[in-house]
mmCIF file of C-alpha atoms in Angstrom:
data_model
loop_
_atom_site.group_PDB
_atom_site.id
_atom_site.type_symbol
_atom_site.label_atom_id
_atom_site.label_comp_id
_atom_site.label_asym_id
_atom_site.label_seq_id
_atom_site.Cartn_x
_atom_site.Cartn_y
_atom_site.Cartn_z
ATOM 1 C CA MET A 1 -24.686 -16.171 18.968
ATOM 2 C CA THR A 2 -21.609 -14.212 17.165
ATOM 3 C CA VAL A 3 -18.113 -14.577 16.890
ATOM 4 C CA ILE A 4 -17.213 -10.910 16.741
ATOM 5 C CA PRO A 5 -16.431 -10.123 20.724
ATOM 6 C CA VAL A 6 -18.232 -8.077 22.167
ATOM 7 C CA ASN A 7 -15.651 -5.287 23.874
ATOM 8 C CA ALA A 8 -13.980 -5.170 20.108
ATOM 9 C CA ALA A 9 -13.463 -1.105 18.105
ATOM 10 C CA ASN A 10 -16.616 -1.392 15.248
ATOM 11 C CA LEU A 11 -13.432 -0.773 12.847
ATOM 12 C CA PHE A 12 -11.825 -3.853 11.744
ATOM 13 C CA TYR A 13 -8.134 -3.198 10.240
ATOM 14 C CA GLY A 14 -5.939 -6.379 8.677
ATOM 15 C CA VAL A 15 -4.001 -7.264 5.506
ATOM 16 C CA ALA A 16 -4.938 -10.596 2.832
ATOM 17 C CA ALA A 17 -2.598 -12.768 1.374
ATOM 18 C CA ILE A 18 -3.861 -13.463 -1.728
ATOM 19 C CA ASN A 19 -3.307 -15.637 -4.593
ATOM 20 C CA GLN A 20 -5.254 -14.996 -7.498
ATOM 21 C CA GLU A 21 -6.253 -16.618 -11.098
ATOM 22 C CA VAL A 22 -7.437 -15.083 -14.016
ATOM 23 C CA GLU A 23 -7.879 -16.017 -18.004
ATOM 24 C CA VAL A 24 -5.998 -13.779 -20.494
ATOM 25 C CA ASN A 25 -7.367 -13.247 -24.320
ATOM 26 C CA VAL A 26 -5.370 -12.435 -26.766
ATOM 27 C CA THR A 27 -6.835 -11.680 -29.780
ATOM 28 C CA SER A 28 -5.495 -10.965 -32.653
ATOM 29 C CA GLY A 29 -5.967 -10.795 -36.700
ATOM 30 C CA GLY A 30 -9.179 -12.831 -35.712
ATOM 31 C CA SER A 31 -7.320 -15.529 -34.070
ATOM 32 C CA THR A 32 -7.661 -15.745 -30.284
ATOM 33 C CA VAL A 33 -5.166 -17.559 -27.549
ATOM 34 C CA THR A 34 -5.739 -17.966 -24.023
ATOM 35 C CA ASN A 35 -3.179 -18.186 -21.157
ATOM 36 C CA THR A 36 -4.240 -19.203 -17.041
ATOM 37 C CA GLU A 37 -1.574 -17.211 -15.662
ATOM 38 C CA ASP A 38 -1.621 -17.464 -11.990
ATOM 39 C CA GLY A 39 -0.593 -14.260 -9.483
ATOM 40 C CA SER A 40 -0.239 -12.856 -5.380
ATOM 41 C CA GLY A 41 -0.276 -9.630 -3.938
ATOM 42 C CA ILE A 42 -1.570 -8.437 -0.719
ATOM 43 C CA GLY A 43 -4.884 -7.174 0.443
ATOM 44 C CA LEU A 44 -5.282 -4.642 2.893
ATOM 45 C CA PHE A 45 -8.697 -3.339 4.577
ATOM 46 C CA ALA A 46 -11.108 -2.274 6.915
ATOM 47 C CA ASP A 47 -13.848 -4.528 8.007
ATOM 48 C CA MET A 48 -17.455 -3.463 10.061
ATOM 49 C CA TYR A 49 -19.542 -5.442 11.692
ATOM 50 C CA TYR A 50 -23.578 -5.198 12.275
ATOM 51 C CA ARG A 51 -25.195 -6.527 14.336
ATOM 52 C CA GLY A 52 -23.501 -10.078 14.193
ATOM 53 C CA THR A 53 -25.391 -11.603 10.948
ATOM 54 C CA TYR A 54 -23.492 -8.586 8.693
ATOM 55 C CA ARG A 55 -20.621 -7.665 7.282
ATOM 56 C CA PHE A 56 -19.275 -4.546 5.272
ATOM 57 C CA ASN A 57 -15.511 -4.464 3.851
ATOM 58 C CA GLY A 58 -13.213 -2.545 2.138
ATOM 59 C CA THR A 59 -10.877 -2.936 0.276
ATOM 60 C CA ILE A 60 -8.042 -2.024 -1.750
ATOM 61 C CA SER A 61 -5.386 -4.778 -3.161
ATOM 62 C CA TYR A 62 -2.328 -5.425 -5.621
ATOM 63 C CA VAL A 63 -1.466 -8.964 -7.197
ATOM 64 C CA ASP A 64 1.852 -9.111 -9.142
ATOM 65 C CA TYR A 65 1.833 -11.114 -12.665
ATOM 66 C CA THR A 66 5.094 -12.553 -14.568
ATOM 67 C CA ASP A 67 3.400 -9.681 -17.759
ATOM 68 C CA PHE A 68 1.429 -6.844 -15.663
ATOM 69 C CA TYR A 69 -0.048 -6.813 -12.567
ATOM 70 C CA ILE A 70 -3.851 -5.724 -11.320
ATOM 71 C CA VAL A 71 -5.018 -3.783 -8.889
ATOM 72 C CA SER A 72 -8.381 -3.186 -7.689
ATOM 73 C CA ALA A 73 -10.806 -1.271 -5.076
ATOM 74 C CA THR A 74 -13.287 -3.108 -3.573
ATOM 75 C CA ALA A 75 -16.938 -2.896 -1.334
ATOM 76 C CA SER A 76 -18.479 -6.152 -0.418
ATOM 77 C CA ALA A 77 -21.814 -6.410 2.209
ATOM 78 C CA ASP A 78 -21.383 -10.278 3.620
ATOM 79 C CA TYR A 79 -23.278 -12.308 5.385
ATOM 80 C CA LEU A 80 -22.819 -13.932 8.806
ATOM 81 C CA ILE A 81 -23.417 -17.473 9.661
ATOM 82 C CA PRO A 82 -22.152 -18.197 13.320
ATOM 83 C CA LEU A 83 -21.147 -21.591 13.584
ATOM 84 C CA ASP A 84 -20.048 -20.821 17.635
ATOM 85 C CA ASP A 85 -18.651 -18.645 19.949
ATOM 86 C CA ARG A 86 -15.166 -18.500 17.566
ATOM 87 C CA PHE A 87 -15.897 -19.485 14.001
ATOM 88 C CA THR A 88 -18.182 -17.870 11.335
ATOM 89 C CA LEU A 89 -19.294 -19.079 7.945
ATOM 90 C CA PHE A 90 -19.498 -16.145 5.404
ATOM 91 C CA ALA A 91 -20.858 -15.213 2.271
ATOM 92 C CA GLY A 92 -21.383 -11.943 0.705
ATOM 93 C CA LEU A 93 -21.129 -9.772 -3.283
ATOM 94 C CA THR A 94 -18.077 -7.487 -3.875
ATOM 95 C CA ALA A 95 -17.672 -4.420 -6.525
ATOM 96 C CA GLY A 96 -15.924 -2.545 -7.720
ATOM 97 C CA THR A 97 -13.100 -1.121 -10.459
ATOM 98 C CA THR A 98 -9.709 -3.063 -11.518
ATOM 99 C CA GLY A 99 -7.558 -2.305 -13.750
ATOM 100 C CA GLN A 100 -4.329 -3.755 -14.932
ATOM 101 C CA VAL A 101 -0.885 -2.840 -15.995
ATOM 102 C CA TYR A 102 1.882 -5.101 -18.478
ATOM 103 C CA ASP A 103 5.428 -4.046 -17.534
ATOM 104 C CA ASP A 104 5.860 -2.590 -20.089
ATOM 105 C CA SER A 105 3.954 0.558 -20.394
ATOM 106 C CA SER A 106 2.923 3.105 -17.661
ATOM 107 C CA PHE A 107 0.529 3.973 -14.995
ATOM 108 C CA SER A 108 -1.515 5.862 -17.396
ATOM 109 C CA ASP A 109 -1.969 3.130 -19.529
ATOM 110 C CA MET A 110 -3.816 1.189 -17.072
ATOM 111 C CA ALA A 111 -6.630 -0.738 -18.804
ATOM 112 C CA ALA A 112 -10.066 0.131 -15.758
ATOM 113 C CA SER A 113 -13.411 -1.832 -15.373
ATOM 114 C CA TYR A 114 -15.500 -2.692 -13.288
ATOM 115 C CA LEU A 115 -15.022 -5.843 -10.740
ATOM 116 C CA ALA A 116 -17.789 -7.407 -9.092
ATOM 117 C CA GLY A 117 -18.896 -11.067 -7.875
ATOM 118 C CA ALA A 118 -19.169 -13.703 -4.664
ATOM 119 C CA GLN A 119 -17.633 -14.152 -1.922
ATOM 120 C CA LEU A 120 -17.936 -17.065 0.889
ATOM 121 C CA GLY A 121 -15.641 -18.412 3.369
ATOM 122 C CA GLY A 122 -15.219 -18.568 7.383
ATOM 123 C CA ILE A 123 -13.168 -16.596 9.963
ATOM 124 C CA MET A 124 -11.915 -17.997 13.596
ATOM 125 C CA ILE A 125 -11.361 -16.120 16.502
ATOM 126 C CA ALA A 126 -7.192 -16.909 17.096
ATOM 127 C CA GLY A 127 -6.570 -14.514 19.927
ATOM 128 C CA GLU A 128 -8.231 -11.916 22.762
ATOM 129 C CA HIS A 129 -7.178 -9.313 20.069
ATOM 130 C CA VAL A 130 -6.126 -11.491 16.453
ATOM 131 C CA MET A 131 -9.057 -13.095 13.924
ATOM 132 C CA ILE A 132 -7.974 -15.631 11.298
ATOM 133 C CA GLU A 133 -10.090 -14.859 8.029
ATOM 134 C CA LEU A 134 -9.576 -17.646 4.695
ATOM 135 C CA GLY A 135 -11.285 -16.798 2.111
ATOM 136 C CA TYR A 136 -13.034 -16.985 -2.319
ATOM 137 C CA ARG A 137 -14.041 -14.797 -4.550
ATOM 138 C CA GLN A 138 -14.755 -14.685 -7.806
ATOM 139 C CA ARG A 139 -15.933 -11.455 -9.950
ATOM 140 C CA VAL A 140 -15.997 -10.860 -13.216
ATOM 141 C CA THR A 141 -14.694 -7.767 -14.939
ATOM 142 C CA ASP A 142 -14.239 -6.656 -18.973
ATOM 143 C CA LEU A 143 -10.270 -5.675 -18.968
ATOM 144 C CA GLU A 144 -9.023 -4.924 -21.781
ATOM 145 C CA THR A 145 -5.432 -3.983 -22.934
ATOM 146 C CA GLU A 146 -5.075 -2.546 -27.041
ATOM 147 C CA TRP A 147 -1.470 -2.928 -28.298
ATOM 148 C CA THR A 148 -1.555 -1.400 -30.591
ATOM 149 C CA ASN A 149 2.044 -1.477 -31.975
ATOM 150 C CA TRP A 150 1.328 -5.827 -32.013
ATOM 151 C CA GLY A 151 -2.073 -5.390 -33.614
ATOM 152 C CA ALA A 152 -3.444 -7.482 -30.361
ATOM 153 C CA THR A 153 -5.680 -6.890 -28.127
ATOM 154 C CA ALA A 154 -5.489 -8.501 -24.056
ATOM 155 C CA THR A 155 -8.144 -9.295 -22.332
ATOM 156 C CA ILE A 156 -9.507 -10.203 -18.642
ATOM 157 C CA GLU A 157 -13.246 -11.259 -18.475
ATOM 158 C CA GLU A 158 -13.284 -13.689 -14.492
ATOM 159 C CA MET A 159 -10.737 -13.129 -11.526
ATOM 160 C CA ASN A 160 -10.283 -16.501 -9.224
ATOM 161 C CA GLU A 161 -8.707 -16.002 -5.461
ATOM 162 C CA THR A 162 -8.238 -17.345 -2.573
ATOM 163 C CA TYR A 163 -7.163 -15.609 0.333
ATOM 164 C CA ILE A 164 -5.367 -15.777 3.972
ATOM 165 C CA SER A 165 -5.632 -12.585 5.918
ATOM 166 C CA LEU A 166 -5.256 -11.217 10.296
ATOM 167 C CA ASN A 167 -7.608 -8.850 11.426
ATOM 168 C CA LEU A 168 -6.622 -7.007 14.644
ATOM 169 C CA PHE A 169 -9.258 -4.867 16.525
ATOM 170 C CA PHE A 170 -8.409 -3.069 19.592
#
């Protein structure tokens, strides 16, 4: 049993609406203040399925926050658990790179770091050429931005996100 249509192409393309939460630790003069920030954004991706049991994915994403934005490029591998002909669950691992830019700085001032974590969710066939995916990702990173003018450092160590995506295949 597989949720992937047998007549589908090898590559699936999609767009995702992302809601992401991060904790920003700002350290200055020996003290640290932690703020939880929520952002929203978009992801563009391509999926490739293997033997109806595995999925490999490449994603680029942009998430906007009040004072900064985060961009990411990741690759992931998922194990698929079909429940019936229209619905499957998945769990997997993801890794890549991420960057953060504050509003008052330039792209060349981007803080960059690794990104690694896990994801899980569900996929439902919604039509002849459409799948809908709902998922959750928890990832660790070490994004660190130094503000030399203020003598402070902002650090993000974890990103949590939920997303809903529309996958198209022909």
